Short mmCIF file of C-alpha atoms in Angstrom, two decimals:
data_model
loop_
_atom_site.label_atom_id
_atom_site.label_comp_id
_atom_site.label_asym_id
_atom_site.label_seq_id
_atom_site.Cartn_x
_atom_site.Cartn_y
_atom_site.Cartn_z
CA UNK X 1 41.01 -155.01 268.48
CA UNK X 2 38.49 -152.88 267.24
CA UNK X 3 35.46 -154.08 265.56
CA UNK X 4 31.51 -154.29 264.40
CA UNK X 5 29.09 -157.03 264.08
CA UNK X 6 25.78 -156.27 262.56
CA UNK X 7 23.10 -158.04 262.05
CA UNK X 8 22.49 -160.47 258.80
CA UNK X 9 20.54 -159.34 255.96
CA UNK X 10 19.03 -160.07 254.38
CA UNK X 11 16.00 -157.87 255.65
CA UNK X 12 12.30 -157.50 253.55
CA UNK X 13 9.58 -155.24 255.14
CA UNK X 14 6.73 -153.95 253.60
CA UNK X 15 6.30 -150.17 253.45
CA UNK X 16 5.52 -148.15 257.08
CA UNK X 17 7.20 -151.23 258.34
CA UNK X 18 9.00 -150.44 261.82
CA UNK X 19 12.86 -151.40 260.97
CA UNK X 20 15.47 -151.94 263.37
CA UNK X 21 19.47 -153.18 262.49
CA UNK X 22 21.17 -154.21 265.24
CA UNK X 23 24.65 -153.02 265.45
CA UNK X 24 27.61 -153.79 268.31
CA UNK X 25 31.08 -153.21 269.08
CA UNK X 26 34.42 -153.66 270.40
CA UNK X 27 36.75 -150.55 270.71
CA UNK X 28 39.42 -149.54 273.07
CA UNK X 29 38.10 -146.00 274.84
CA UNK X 30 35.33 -143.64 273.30
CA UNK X 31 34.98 -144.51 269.74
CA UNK X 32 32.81 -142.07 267.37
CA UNK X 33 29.58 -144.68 265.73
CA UNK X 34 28.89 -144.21 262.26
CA UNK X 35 25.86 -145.87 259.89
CA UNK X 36 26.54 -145.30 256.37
CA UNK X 37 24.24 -146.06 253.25
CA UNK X 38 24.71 -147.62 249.81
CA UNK X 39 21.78 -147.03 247.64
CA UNK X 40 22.03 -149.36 244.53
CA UNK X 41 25.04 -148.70 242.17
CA UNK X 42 26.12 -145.63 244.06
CA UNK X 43 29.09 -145.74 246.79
CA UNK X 44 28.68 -145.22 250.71
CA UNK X 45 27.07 -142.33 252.02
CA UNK X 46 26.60 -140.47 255.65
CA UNK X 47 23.60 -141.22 257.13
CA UNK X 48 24.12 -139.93 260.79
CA UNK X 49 27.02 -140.38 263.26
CA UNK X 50 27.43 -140.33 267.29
CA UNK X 51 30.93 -139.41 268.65
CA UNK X 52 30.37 -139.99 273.02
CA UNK X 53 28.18 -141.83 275.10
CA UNK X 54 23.95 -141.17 275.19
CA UNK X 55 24.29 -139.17 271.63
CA UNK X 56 21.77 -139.54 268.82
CA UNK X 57 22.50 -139.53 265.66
CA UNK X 58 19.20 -138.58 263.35
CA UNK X 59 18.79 -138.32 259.44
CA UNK X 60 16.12 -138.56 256.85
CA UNK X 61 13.44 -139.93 259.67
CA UNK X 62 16.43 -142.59 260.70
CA UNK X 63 17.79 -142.61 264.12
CA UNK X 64 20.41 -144.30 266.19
CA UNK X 65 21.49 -143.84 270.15
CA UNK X 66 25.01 -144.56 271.40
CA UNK X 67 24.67 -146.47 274.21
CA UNK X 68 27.87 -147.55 276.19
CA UNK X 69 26.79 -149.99 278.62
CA UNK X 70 25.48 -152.26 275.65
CA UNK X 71 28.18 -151.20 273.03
CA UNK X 72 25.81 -151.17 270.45
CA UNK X 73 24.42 -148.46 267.93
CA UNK X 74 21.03 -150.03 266.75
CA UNK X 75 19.93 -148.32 263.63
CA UNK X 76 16.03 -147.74 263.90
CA UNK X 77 13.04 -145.79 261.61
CA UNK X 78 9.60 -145.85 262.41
CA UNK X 79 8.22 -146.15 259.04
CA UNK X 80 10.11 -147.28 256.02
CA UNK X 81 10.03 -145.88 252.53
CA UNK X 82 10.36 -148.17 249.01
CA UNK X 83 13.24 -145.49 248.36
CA UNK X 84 14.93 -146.58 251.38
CA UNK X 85 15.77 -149.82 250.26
CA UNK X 86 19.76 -149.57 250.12
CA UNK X 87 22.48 -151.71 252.20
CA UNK X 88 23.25 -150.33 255.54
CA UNK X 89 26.58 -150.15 257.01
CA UNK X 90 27.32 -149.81 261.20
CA UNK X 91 31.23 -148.41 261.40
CA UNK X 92 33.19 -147.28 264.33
CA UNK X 93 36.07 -145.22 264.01
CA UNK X 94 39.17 -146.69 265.69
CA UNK X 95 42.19 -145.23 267.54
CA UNK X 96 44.30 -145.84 264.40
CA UNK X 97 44.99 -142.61 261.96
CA UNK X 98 40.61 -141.94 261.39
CA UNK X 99 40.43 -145.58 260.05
CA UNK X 100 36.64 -146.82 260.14
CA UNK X 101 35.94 -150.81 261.14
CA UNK X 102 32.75 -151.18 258.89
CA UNK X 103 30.40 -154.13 259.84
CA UNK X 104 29.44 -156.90 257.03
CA UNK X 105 26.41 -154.61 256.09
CA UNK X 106 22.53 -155.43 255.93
CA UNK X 107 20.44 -155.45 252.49
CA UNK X 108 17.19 -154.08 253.09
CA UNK X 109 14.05 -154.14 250.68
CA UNK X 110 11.21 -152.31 250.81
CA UNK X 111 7.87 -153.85 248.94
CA UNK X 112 5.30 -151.10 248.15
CA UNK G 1 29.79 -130.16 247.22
CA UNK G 2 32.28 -132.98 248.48
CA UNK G 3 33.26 -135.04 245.37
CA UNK G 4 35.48 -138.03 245.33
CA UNK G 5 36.04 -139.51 241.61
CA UNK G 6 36.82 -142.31 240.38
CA UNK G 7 38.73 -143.65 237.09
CA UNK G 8 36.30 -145.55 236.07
CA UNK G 9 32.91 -147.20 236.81
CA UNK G 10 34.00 -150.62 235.18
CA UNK G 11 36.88 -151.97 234.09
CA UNK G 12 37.57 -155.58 232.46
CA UNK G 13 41.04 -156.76 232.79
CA UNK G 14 43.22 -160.00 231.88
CA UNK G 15 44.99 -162.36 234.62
CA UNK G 16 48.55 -161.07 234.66
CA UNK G 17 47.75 -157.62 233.83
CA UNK G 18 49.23 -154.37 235.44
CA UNK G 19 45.79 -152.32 236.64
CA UNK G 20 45.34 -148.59 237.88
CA UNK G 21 42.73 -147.71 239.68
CA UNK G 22 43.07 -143.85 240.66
CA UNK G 23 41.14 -141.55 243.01
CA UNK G 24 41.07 -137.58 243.00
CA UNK G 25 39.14 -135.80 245.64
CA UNK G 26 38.88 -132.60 245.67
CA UNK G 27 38.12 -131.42 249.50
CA UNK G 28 42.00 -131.23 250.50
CA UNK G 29 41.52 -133.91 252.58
CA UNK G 30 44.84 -135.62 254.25
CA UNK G 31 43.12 -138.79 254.68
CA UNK G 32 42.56 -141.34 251.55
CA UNK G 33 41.33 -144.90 251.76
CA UNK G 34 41.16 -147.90 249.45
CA UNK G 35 38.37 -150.57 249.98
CA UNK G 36 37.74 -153.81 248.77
CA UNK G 37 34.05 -154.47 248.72
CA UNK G 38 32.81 -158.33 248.11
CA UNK G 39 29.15 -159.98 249.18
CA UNK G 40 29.19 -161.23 252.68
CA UNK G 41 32.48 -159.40 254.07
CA UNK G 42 31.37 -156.13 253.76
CA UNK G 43 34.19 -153.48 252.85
CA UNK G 44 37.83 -154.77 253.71
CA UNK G 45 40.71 -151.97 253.87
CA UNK G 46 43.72 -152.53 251.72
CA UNK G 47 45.42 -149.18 252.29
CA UNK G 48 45.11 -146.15 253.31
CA UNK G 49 47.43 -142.88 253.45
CA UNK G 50 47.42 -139.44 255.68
CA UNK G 51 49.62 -137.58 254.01
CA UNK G 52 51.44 -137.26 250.55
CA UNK G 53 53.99 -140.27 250.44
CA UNK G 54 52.98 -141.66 253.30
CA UNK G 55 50.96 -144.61 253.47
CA UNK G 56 49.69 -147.66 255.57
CA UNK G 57 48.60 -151.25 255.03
CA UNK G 58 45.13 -152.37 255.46
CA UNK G 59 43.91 -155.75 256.40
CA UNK G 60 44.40 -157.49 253.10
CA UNK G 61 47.23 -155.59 251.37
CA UNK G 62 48.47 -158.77 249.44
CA UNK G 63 48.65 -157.95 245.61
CA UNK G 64 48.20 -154.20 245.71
CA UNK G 65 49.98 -151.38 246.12
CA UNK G 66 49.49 -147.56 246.16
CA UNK G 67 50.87 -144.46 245.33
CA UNK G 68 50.27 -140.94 246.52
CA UNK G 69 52.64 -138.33 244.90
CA UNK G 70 49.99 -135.55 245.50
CA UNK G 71 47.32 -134.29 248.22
CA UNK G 72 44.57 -134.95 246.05
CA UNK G 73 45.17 -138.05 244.24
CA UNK G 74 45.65 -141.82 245.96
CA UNK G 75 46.11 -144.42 243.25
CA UNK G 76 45.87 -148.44 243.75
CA UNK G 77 47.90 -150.65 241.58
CA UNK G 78 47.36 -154.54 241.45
CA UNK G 79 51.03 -155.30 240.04
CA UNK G 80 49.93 -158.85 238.13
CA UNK G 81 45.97 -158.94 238.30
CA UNK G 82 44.69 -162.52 239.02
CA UNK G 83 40.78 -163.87 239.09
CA UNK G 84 40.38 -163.39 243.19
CA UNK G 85 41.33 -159.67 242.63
CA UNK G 86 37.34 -159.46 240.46
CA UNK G 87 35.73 -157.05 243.31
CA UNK G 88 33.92 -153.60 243.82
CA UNK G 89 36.52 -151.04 244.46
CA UNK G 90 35.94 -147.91 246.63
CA UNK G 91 37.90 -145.30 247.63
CA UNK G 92 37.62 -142.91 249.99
CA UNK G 93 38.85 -139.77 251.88
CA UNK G 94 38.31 -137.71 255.42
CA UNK G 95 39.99 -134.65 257.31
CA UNK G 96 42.34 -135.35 260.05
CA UNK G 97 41.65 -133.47 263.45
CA UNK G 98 38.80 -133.79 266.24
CA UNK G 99 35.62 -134.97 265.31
CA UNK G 100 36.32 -134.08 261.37
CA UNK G 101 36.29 -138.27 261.10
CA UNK G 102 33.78 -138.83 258.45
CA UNK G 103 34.92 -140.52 255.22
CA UNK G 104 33.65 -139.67 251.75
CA UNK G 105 33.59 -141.77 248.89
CA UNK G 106 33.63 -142.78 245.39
CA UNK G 107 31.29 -143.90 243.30
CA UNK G 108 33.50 -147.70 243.34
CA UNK G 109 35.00 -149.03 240.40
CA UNK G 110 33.82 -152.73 239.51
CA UNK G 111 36.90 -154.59 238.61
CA UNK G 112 36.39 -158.28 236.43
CA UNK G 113 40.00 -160.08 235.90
CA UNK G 114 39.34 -162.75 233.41
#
């Protein structure tokens, strides 16, 4: 069935750190990627989305490439932000009714 | 602006208890979604619903229901609350049609059963 495994949190990086979350899946046919964000106390937000193969999804200096061959959906940013720290969620969209499979999501913290 | 509200924020309840959690969005969405959301399993669907009546068990329905009598408004009910039930609820709501696949959500409710 469909699903995403993400990487365990938690993750600490100091400020202009490089971050990468690694994100893969398991989906029947062409499944549209999703990374959402939870800043603390607030519910799940956007942060960018890829529906076919070789897309990139981009958003507040955050990026993410759809990449078929390696079913995964790596959530990168070249330089992180204290304000960033938030837990991230990969998701894929399944072939049931717009249902989402979210991964187990990854706490990041950002020192100063 | 997209706005999906919640009952409340927090809510303390006793085992054995009949709870409502409602949900009113206001984009005219077809799509609604309940989530569960605990520490170390991420979110965990209980039900969802795309249409008015109509819904659809999740992965852990157990102990819940929901209701949806109108477009706007998908309510969870946990019939006899008990202690495992203490969790951050979200709920949530999309379009239906190609592409229009993004989900919206609440602010959560944080549910204690004592």
């Amino acid at each position: 069935g469909d699903s995403v495994t993400q990487m365990e949190g938690p993750v600490t990086l100091s400020e202009e750190a490089f971050l990468t979350i690694n994100c893969t899946y398991t989906a029947t046919g062409y499944p549209s990627l999703f990374w959402y964000v939870q800043y603390p106390g607030e519910g799940l937000q956007l942060l960018l989305k890829a529906t076919k193969a070789d897309d990139k999804g981009s958003n507040k200096g955050f990026e993410a490439t759809y990449r078929k061959e390696t079913t995964s959906f790596h959530l990168e940013k070249g330089s992180v932000q204290v304000s960033d720290s938030a837990v991230y969620f990969c998701a894929l969209r399944g072939s049931t009714l717009g249902r989402l499979y979210f991964g187990r999501g990854t706490q990041l913290t950002v020192w100063p | 602006d997209v706005k999906v509200t919640q009952s409340s924020r927090y809510l303390v309840k006793r085992t054995g208890e009949k709870v409502f959690l409602e949900c009113v969005q206001d984009m005219d969405h077809e799509n609604m979604f309940w989530y569960r959301q605990d520490p170390g399993l991420g979110l965990r669907l209980i039900y969802f619903s795309y249409d008015v009546k109509m819904k659809e068990k999740g992965d852990i329905p157990e102990g819940y229901s929901v209701s949806r009598e109108k477009k706007e408004r998908f309510s969870l009910i946990l019939e006899s609350a008990s202690t495992n039930q203490t969790s951050m609820y979200l709920c949530a709501s999309s379009p239906s049609g190609q592409g229009k696949d993004t989900q919206y959500f609440g602010p959560g409710t944080r549910l204690t059963v004592l």
